[in-house]
GROMACS .gro file of C-alpha atoms in nm:
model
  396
    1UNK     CA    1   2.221  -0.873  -2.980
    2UNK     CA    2   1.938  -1.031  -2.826
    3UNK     CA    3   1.636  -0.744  -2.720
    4UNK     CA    4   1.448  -0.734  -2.407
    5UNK     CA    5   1.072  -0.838  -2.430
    6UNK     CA    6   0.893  -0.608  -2.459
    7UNK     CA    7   0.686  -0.647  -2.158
    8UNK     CA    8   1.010  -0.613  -1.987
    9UNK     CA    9   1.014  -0.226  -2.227
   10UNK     CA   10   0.677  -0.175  -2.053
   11UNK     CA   11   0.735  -0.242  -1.707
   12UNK     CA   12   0.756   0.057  -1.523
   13UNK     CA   13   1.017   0.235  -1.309
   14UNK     CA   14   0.942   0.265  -0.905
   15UNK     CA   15   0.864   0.656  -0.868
   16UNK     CA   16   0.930   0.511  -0.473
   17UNK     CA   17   1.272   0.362  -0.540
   18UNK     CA   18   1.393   0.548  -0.857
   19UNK     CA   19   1.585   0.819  -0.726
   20UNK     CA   20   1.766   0.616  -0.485
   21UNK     CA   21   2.115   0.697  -0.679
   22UNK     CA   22   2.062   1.058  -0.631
   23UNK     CA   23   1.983   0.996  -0.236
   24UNK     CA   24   2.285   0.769  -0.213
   25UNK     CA   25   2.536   1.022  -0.412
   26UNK     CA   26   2.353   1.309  -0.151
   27UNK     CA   27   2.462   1.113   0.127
   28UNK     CA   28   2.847   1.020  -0.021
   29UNK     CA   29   2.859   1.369   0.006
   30UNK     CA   30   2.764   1.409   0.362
   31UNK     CA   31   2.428   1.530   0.338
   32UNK     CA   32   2.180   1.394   0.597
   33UNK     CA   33   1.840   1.268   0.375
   34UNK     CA   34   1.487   1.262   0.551
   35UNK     CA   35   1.341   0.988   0.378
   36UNK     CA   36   0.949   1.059   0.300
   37UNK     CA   37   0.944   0.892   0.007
   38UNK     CA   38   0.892   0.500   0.078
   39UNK     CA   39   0.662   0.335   0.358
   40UNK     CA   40   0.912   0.188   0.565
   41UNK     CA   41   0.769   0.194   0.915
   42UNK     CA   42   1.062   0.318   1.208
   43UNK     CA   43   0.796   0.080   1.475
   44UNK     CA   44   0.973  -0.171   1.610
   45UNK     CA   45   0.875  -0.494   1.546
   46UNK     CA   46   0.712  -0.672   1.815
   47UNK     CA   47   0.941  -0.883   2.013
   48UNK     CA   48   0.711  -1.191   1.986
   49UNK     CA   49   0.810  -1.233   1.663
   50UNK     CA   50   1.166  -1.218   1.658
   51UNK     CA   51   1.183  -1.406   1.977
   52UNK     CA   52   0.982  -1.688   1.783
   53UNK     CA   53   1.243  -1.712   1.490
   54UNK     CA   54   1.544  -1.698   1.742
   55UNK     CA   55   1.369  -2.029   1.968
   56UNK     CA   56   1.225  -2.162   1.669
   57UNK     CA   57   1.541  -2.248   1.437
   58UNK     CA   58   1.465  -2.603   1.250
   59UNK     CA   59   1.774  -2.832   1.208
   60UNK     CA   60   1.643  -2.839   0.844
   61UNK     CA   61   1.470  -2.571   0.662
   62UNK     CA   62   1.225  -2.743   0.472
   63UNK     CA   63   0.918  -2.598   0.248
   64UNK     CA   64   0.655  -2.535   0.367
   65UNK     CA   65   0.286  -2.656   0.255
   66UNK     CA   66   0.248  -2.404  -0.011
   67UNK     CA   67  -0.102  -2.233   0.112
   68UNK     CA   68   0.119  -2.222   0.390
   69UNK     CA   69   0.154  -2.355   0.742
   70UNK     CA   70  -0.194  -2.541   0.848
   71UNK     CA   71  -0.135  -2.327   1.217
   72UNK     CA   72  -0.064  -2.013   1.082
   73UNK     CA   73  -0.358  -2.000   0.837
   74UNK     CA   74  -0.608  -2.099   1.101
   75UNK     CA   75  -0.473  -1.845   1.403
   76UNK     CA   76  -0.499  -1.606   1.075
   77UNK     CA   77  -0.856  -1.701   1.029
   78UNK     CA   78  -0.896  -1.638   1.406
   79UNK     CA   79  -0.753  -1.303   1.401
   80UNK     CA   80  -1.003  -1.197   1.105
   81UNK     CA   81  -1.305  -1.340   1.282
   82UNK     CA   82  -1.246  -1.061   1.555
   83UNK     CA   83  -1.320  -0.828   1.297
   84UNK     CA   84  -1.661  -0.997   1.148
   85UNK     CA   85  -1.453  -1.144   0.831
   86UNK     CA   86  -1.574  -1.497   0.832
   87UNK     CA   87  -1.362  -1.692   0.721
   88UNK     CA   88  -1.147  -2.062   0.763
   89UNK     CA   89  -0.814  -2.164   0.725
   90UNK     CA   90  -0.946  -2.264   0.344
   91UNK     CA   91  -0.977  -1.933   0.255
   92UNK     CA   92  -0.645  -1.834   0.298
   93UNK     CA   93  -0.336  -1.881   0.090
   94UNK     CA   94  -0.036  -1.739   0.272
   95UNK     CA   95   0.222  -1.562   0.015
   96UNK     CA   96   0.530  -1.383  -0.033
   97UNK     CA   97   0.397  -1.064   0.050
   98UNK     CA   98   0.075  -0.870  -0.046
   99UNK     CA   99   0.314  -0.857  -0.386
  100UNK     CA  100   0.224  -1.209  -0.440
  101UNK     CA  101  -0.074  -1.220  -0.344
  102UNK     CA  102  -0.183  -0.906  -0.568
  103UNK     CA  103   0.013  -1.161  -0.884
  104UNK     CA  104  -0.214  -1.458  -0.753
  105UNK     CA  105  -0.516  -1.262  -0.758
  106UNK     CA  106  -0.479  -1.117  -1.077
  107UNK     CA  107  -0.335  -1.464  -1.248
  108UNK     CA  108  -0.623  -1.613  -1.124
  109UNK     CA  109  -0.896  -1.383  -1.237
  110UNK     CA  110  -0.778  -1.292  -1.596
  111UNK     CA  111  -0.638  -1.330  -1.895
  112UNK     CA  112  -0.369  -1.093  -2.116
  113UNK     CA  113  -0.618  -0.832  -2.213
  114UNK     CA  114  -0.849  -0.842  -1.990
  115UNK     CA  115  -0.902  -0.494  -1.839
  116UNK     CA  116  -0.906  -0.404  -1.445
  117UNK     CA  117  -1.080  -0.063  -1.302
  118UNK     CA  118  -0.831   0.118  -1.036
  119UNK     CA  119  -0.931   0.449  -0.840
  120UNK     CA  120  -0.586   0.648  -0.902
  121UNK     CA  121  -0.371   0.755  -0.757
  122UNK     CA  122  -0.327   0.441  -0.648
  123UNK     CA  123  -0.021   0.232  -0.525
  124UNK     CA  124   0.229   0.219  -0.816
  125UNK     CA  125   0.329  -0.169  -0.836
  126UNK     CA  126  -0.038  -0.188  -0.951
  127UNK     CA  127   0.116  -0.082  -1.309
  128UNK     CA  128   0.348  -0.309  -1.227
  129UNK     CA  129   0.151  -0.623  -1.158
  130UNK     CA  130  -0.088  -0.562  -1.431
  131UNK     CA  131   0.203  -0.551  -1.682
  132UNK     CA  132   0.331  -0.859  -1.557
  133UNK     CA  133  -0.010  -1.017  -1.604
  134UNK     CA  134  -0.093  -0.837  -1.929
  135UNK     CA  135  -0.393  -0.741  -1.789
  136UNK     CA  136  -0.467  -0.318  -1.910
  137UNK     CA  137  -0.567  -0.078  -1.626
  138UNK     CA  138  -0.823   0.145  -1.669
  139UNK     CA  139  -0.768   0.429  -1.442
  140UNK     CA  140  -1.106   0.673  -1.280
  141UNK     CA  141  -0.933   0.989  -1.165
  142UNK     CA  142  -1.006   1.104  -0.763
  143UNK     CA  143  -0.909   1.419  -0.698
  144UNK     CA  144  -0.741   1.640  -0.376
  145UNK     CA  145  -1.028   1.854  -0.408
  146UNK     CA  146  -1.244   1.594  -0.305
  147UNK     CA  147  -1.024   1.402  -0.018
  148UNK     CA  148  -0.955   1.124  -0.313
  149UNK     CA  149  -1.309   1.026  -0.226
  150UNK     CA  150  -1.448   0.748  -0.433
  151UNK     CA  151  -1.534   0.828  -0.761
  152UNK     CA  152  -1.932   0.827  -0.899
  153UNK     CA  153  -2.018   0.512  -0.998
  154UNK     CA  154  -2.098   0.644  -1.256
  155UNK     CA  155  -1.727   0.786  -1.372
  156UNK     CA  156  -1.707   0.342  -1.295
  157UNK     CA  157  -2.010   0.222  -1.489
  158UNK     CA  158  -1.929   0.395  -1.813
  159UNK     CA  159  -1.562   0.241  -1.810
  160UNK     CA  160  -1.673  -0.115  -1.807
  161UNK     CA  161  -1.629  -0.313  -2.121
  162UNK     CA  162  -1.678  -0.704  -2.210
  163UNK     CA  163  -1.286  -0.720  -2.145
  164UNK     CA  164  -1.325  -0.540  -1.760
  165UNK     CA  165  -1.275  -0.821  -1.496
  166UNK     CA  166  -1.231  -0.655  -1.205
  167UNK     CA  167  -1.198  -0.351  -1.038
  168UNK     CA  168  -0.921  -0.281  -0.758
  169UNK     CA  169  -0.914  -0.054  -0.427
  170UNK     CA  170  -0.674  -0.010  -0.191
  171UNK     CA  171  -0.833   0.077   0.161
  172UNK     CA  172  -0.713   0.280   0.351
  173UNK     CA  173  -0.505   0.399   0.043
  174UNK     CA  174  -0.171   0.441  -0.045
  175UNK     CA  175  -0.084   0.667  -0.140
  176UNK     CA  176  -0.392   0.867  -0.025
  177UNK     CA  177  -0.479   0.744   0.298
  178UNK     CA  178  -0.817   0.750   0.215
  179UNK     CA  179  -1.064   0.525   0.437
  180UNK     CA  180  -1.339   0.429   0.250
  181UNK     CA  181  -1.671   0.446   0.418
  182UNK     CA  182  -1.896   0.135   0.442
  183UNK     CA  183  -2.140   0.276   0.180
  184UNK     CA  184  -1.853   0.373  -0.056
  185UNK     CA  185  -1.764  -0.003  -0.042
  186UNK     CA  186  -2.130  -0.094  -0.038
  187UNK     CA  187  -2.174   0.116  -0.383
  188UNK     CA  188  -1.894  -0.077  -0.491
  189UNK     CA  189  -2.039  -0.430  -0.406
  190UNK     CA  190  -2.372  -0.364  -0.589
  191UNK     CA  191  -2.161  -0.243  -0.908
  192UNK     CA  192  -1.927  -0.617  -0.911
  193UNK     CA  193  -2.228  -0.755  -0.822
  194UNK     CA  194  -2.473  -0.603  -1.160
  195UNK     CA  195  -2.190  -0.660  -1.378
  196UNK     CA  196  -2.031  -1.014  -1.243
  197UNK     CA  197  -1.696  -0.861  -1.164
  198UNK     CA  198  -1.397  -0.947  -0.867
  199UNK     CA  199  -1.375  -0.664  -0.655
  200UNK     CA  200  -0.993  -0.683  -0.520
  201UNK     CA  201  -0.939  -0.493  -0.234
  202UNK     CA  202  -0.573  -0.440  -0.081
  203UNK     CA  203  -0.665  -0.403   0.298
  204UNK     CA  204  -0.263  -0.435   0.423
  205UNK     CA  205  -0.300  -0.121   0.617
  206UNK     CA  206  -0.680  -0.204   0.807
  207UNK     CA  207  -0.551  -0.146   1.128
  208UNK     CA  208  -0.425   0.209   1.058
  209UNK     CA  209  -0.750   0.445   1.127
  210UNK     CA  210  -0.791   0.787   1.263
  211UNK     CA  211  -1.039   1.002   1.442
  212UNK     CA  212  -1.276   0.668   1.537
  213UNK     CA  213  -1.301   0.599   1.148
  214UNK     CA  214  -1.368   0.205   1.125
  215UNK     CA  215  -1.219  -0.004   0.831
  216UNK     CA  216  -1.466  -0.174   0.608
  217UNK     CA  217  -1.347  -0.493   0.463
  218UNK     CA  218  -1.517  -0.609   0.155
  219UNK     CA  219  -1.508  -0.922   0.304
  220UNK     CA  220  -1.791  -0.770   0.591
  221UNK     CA  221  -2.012  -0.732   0.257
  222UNK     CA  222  -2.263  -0.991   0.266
  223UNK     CA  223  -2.422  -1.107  -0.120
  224UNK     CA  224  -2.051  -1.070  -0.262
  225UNK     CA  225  -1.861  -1.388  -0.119
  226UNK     CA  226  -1.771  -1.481  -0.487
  227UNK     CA  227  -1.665  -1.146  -0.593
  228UNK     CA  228  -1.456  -1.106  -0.317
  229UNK     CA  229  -1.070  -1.106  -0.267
  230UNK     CA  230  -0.856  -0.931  -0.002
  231UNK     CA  231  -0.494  -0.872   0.006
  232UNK     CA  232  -0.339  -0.829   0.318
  233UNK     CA  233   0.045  -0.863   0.473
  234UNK     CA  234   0.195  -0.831   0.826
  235UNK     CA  235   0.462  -0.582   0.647
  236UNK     CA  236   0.297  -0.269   0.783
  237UNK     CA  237   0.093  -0.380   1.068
  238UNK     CA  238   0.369  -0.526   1.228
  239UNK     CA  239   0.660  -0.328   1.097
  240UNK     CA  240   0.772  -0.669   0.932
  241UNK     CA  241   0.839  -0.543   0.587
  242UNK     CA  242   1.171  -0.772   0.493
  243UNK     CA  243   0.953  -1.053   0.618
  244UNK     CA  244   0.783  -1.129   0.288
  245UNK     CA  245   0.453  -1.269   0.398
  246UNK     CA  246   0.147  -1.180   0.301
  247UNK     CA  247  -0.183  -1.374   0.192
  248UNK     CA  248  -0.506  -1.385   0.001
  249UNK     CA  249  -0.829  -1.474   0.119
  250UNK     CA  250  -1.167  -1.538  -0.069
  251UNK     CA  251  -1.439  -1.755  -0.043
  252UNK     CA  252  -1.453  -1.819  -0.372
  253UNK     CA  253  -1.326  -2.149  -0.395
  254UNK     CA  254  -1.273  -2.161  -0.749
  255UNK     CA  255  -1.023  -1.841  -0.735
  256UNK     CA  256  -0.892  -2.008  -0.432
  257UNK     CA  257  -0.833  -2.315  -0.636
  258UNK     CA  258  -0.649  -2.147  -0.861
  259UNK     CA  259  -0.437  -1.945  -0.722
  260UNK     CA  260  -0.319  -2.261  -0.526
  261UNK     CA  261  -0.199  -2.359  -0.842
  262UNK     CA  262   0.028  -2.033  -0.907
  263UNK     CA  263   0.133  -2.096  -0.492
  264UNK     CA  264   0.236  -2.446  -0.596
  265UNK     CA  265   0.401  -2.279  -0.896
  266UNK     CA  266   0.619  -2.120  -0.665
  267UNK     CA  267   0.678  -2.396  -0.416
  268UNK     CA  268   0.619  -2.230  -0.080
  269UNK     CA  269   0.571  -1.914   0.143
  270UNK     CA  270   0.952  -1.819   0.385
  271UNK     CA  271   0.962  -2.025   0.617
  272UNK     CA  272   1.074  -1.875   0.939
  273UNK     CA  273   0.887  -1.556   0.800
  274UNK     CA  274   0.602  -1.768   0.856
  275UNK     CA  275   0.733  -1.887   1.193
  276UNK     CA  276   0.723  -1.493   1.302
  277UNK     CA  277   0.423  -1.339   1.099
  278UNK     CA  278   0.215  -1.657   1.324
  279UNK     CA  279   0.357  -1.559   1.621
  280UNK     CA  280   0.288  -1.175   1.556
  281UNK     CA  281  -0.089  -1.299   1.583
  282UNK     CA  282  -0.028  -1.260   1.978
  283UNK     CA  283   0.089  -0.928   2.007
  284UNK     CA  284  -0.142  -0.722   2.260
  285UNK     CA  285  -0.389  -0.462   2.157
  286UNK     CA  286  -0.206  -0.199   2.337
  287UNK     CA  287   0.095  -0.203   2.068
  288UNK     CA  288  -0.192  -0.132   1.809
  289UNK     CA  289  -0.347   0.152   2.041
  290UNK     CA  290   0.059   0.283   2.106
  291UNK     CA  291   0.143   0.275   1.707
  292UNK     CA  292  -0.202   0.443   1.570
  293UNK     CA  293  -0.184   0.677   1.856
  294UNK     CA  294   0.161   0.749   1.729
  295UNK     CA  295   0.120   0.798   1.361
  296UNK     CA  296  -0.206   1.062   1.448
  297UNK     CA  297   0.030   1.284   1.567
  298UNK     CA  298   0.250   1.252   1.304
  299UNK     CA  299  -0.014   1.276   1.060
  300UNK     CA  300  -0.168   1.588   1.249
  301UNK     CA  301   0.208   1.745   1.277
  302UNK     CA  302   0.221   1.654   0.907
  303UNK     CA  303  -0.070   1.834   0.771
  304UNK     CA  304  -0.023   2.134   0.987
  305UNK     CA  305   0.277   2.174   0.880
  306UNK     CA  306   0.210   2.132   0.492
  307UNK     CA  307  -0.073   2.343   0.501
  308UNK     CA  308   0.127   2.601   0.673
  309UNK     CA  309   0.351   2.652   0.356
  310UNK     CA  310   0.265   2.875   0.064
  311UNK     CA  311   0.091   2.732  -0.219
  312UNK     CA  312   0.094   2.347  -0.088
  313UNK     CA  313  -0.227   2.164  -0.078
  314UNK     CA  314  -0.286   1.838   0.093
  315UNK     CA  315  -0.594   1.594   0.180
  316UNK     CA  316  -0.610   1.481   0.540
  317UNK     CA  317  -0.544   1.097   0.550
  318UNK     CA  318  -0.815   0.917   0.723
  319UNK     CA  319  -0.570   0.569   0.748
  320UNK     CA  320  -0.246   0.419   0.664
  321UNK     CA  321   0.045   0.649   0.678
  322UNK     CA  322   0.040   0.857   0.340
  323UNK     CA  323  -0.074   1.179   0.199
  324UNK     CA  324  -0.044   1.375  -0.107
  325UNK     CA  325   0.114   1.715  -0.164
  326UNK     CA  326   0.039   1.920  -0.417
  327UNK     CA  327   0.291   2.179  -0.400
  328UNK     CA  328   0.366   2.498  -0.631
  329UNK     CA  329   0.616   2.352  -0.860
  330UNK     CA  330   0.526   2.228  -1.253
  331UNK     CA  331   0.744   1.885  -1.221
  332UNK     CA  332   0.748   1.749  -0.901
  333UNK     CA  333   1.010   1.487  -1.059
  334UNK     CA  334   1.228   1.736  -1.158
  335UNK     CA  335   1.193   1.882  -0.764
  336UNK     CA  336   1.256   1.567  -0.606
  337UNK     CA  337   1.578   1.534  -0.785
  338UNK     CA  338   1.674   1.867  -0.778
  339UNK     CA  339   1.592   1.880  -0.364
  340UNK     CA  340   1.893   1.535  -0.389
  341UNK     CA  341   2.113   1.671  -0.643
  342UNK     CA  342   2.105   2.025  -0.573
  343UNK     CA  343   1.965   2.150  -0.242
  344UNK     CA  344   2.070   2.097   0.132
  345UNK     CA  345   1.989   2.327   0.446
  346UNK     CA  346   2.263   2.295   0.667
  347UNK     CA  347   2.354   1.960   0.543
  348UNK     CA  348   2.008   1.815   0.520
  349UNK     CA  349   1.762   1.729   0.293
  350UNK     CA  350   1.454   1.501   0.211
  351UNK     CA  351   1.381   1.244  -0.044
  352UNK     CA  352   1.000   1.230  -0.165
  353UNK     CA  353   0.772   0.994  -0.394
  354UNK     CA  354   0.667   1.227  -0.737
  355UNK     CA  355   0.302   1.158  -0.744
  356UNK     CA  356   0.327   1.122  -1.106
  357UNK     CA  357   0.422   0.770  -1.090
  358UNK     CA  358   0.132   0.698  -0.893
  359UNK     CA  359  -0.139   0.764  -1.182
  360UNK     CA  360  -0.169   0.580  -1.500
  361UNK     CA  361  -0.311   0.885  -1.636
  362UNK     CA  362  -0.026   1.040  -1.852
  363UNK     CA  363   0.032   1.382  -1.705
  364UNK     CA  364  -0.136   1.391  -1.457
  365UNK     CA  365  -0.038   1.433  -1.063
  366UNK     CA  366   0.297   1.613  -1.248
  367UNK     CA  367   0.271   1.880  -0.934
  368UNK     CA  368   0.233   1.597  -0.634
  369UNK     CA  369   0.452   1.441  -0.426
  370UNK     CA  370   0.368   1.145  -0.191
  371UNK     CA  371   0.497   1.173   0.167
  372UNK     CA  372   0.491   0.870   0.397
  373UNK     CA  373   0.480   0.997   0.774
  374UNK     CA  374   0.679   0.716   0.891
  375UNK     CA  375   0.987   0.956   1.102
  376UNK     CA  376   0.947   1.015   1.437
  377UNK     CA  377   0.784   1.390   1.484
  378UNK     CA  378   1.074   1.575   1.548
  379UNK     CA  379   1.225   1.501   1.164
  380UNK     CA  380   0.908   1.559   1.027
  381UNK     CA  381   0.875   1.873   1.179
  382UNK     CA  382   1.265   1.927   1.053
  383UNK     CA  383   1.158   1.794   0.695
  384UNK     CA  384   0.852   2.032   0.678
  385UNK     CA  385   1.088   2.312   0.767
  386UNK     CA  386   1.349   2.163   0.440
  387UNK     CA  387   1.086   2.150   0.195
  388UNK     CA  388   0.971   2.516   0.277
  389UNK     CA  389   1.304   2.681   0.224
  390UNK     CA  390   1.342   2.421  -0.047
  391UNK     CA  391   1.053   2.560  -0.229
  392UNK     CA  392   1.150   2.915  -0.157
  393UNK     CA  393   1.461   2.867  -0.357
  394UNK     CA  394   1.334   2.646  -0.654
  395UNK     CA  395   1.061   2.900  -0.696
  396UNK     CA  396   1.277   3.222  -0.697
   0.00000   0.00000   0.00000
């Protein structure tokens, strides 16, 4: 019989998406599931954007350019100029989603063996991607104890190696929700900068910041135009997640270059995605200041709530919509399967992300759970109330 490769062995299982049969057989058997466990925003999307699709049906749907439509790119170029990222329509490859763009970015900065520095935890498809790409990641550990802060420098500096190429951030995170300040990012620019490495940074969730925190793009860093790359999609910001579009930007025209050849590769971005991610571009501040306004107080009902439970720890997110639990349990795999398989209050239950699956660390983050605050507040507050019985009763 013919075997699998065996960097199709190595490609790792979704800790978001792997206990989807136990949720399913949970719900066959009439148990309501809260789902925490996977970033799927209930915001509607704006109307703009469906209303462009439904007025803006082609007799024939062709391909698109495949950086993209011209319009699109340059109303995208626009839009980032309002937030001091200078950049043109050249600088900008749309893709098919951040995922794509993350495959771009790394296809067109290494080669198999090259290493790549990641702050974990840090978004699991990173493993993903980097197996893919046989490119080795080369985790430095943040902790809960410190907010999942950036590392020292340091803890950075000693990991580099003649194979490192990069080194990869997620701002704000996910899982974390950690918002990197601008000097944390500054740090970071002098460090690609003394060694002559890409600093990647995965900026899909920039719009989502608390408490008057401001996101710092590492393309607002001046000195570091050709060590920059950002990743960014309209999946979150716009609650457009089955859209598939996303892009990469960098002035570096020789990364640009080439990652137009892995967007040829793949012919072109959707196109009526495209059609409403451009027309997205219109909607009106005050859905931003409605949506950030609304996942605060989720957040804040969130963390009240965890902290309120015996022997549960949890970092305040400063963006996105994420946070890690640490609760009282030794697996939290075994928990999270166990709270599906096993538990219900009243015919409910939730689904969560082990944290586990988040590091590249082995065993480490065996006792955290991701939770994405993406329910209305009434079913997280219903959720919160699940997991503390739920605890009571795995624990006794």
């Amino acid at each position: 019989m013919p075997k699998v490769s065996l960097k199709g062995q190595q490609m790792p299982e979704s800790p978001i998406r792997k206990l989807v049969p136990f949720s399913e057989a949970a719900k066959q058997k009439g148990v309501k599931v809260y789902h925490l466990n996977i970033g799927q925003p209930d915001i509607k999307t704006p109307h703009a954007a469906l209303e462009a699709v439904e007025n803006n049906i082609p007799e024939i749907l062709e391909y698109s350019h495949s950086a993209g439509f011209d319009s699109y790119r340059e109303k995208l170029a626009a839009y980032y100029q309002k937030s001091n990222v200078q950049v043109n329509k050249a600088d900008i490859i749309i893709t098919t989603g951040g995922s794509e763009a993350l495959l771009f970015a790394l296809g067109s900065t290494m080669d198999a063996g090259d290493e790549i520095i990641i702050p974990e935890p840090f978004y699991a498809n990173y493993n993903g991607f980097s197996v893919a790409s046989g490119v080795k990641v080369v985790p430095v550990i943040s902790t809960i104890e410190e907010g999942f802060a950036l590392p020292p420098i340091a803890d950075f500096e000693k990991l580099i190696t003649a194979k490192t190429k990069a080194i990869l951030i997620c701002n704000p995170g996910n899982p974390t929700g950690y918002l990197y300040t601008e000097e944390e990012i500054q740090q970071l620019a002098e460090l690609v900068k003394k060694h002559d490495l890409f600093l990647i940074a995965d900026e899909v969730y920039r719009e989502f910041t608390y408490d008057g925190d401001q996101h710092y793009s590492v393309m607002n860093v001046p000195g570091i135009e050709e060590h920059a790359i950002m990743i960014d999609s309209v999946s979150k910001r716009y609650s457009m997640c089955g859209a598939r579009i996303g892009c990469i930007v960098s002035k570096n025209k020789a990364v640009m270059a080439a990652a137009m050849k892995f967007a040829q590769a793949r012919l072109s971005p959707p196109t009526l995605a495209q059609i409403a991610s451009e027309a997205a571009l219109d909607t009106p501040q005050d859905y931003f200041d409605e949506v950030i306004k609304e996942y605060k107080d989720r957040r804040d009902t969130l963390v009240k709530g965890l902290t309120e439970i015996e022997g549960v720890k949890v970092a305040t997110p400063k963006g996105a919509f994420y946070c890690i639990a640490k609760l009282p349990v030794d697996d939290a795999d075994k928990f999270a399967q166990w709270l599906l398989e096993s538990f219900d209050l009243d015919g409910e239950t939730v689904m969560v992300a082990p944290a586990a699956g988040f590091y590249s660390s082995p065993n480490v983050g065996m006792d955290e759970i991701r939770i994405a605050y993406v329910l209305k507040k009434e079913d997280l507050i219903r959720s919160i109330t699940i997991l503390k019985e739920a605890l009571k009763q795995y624990n006794s």
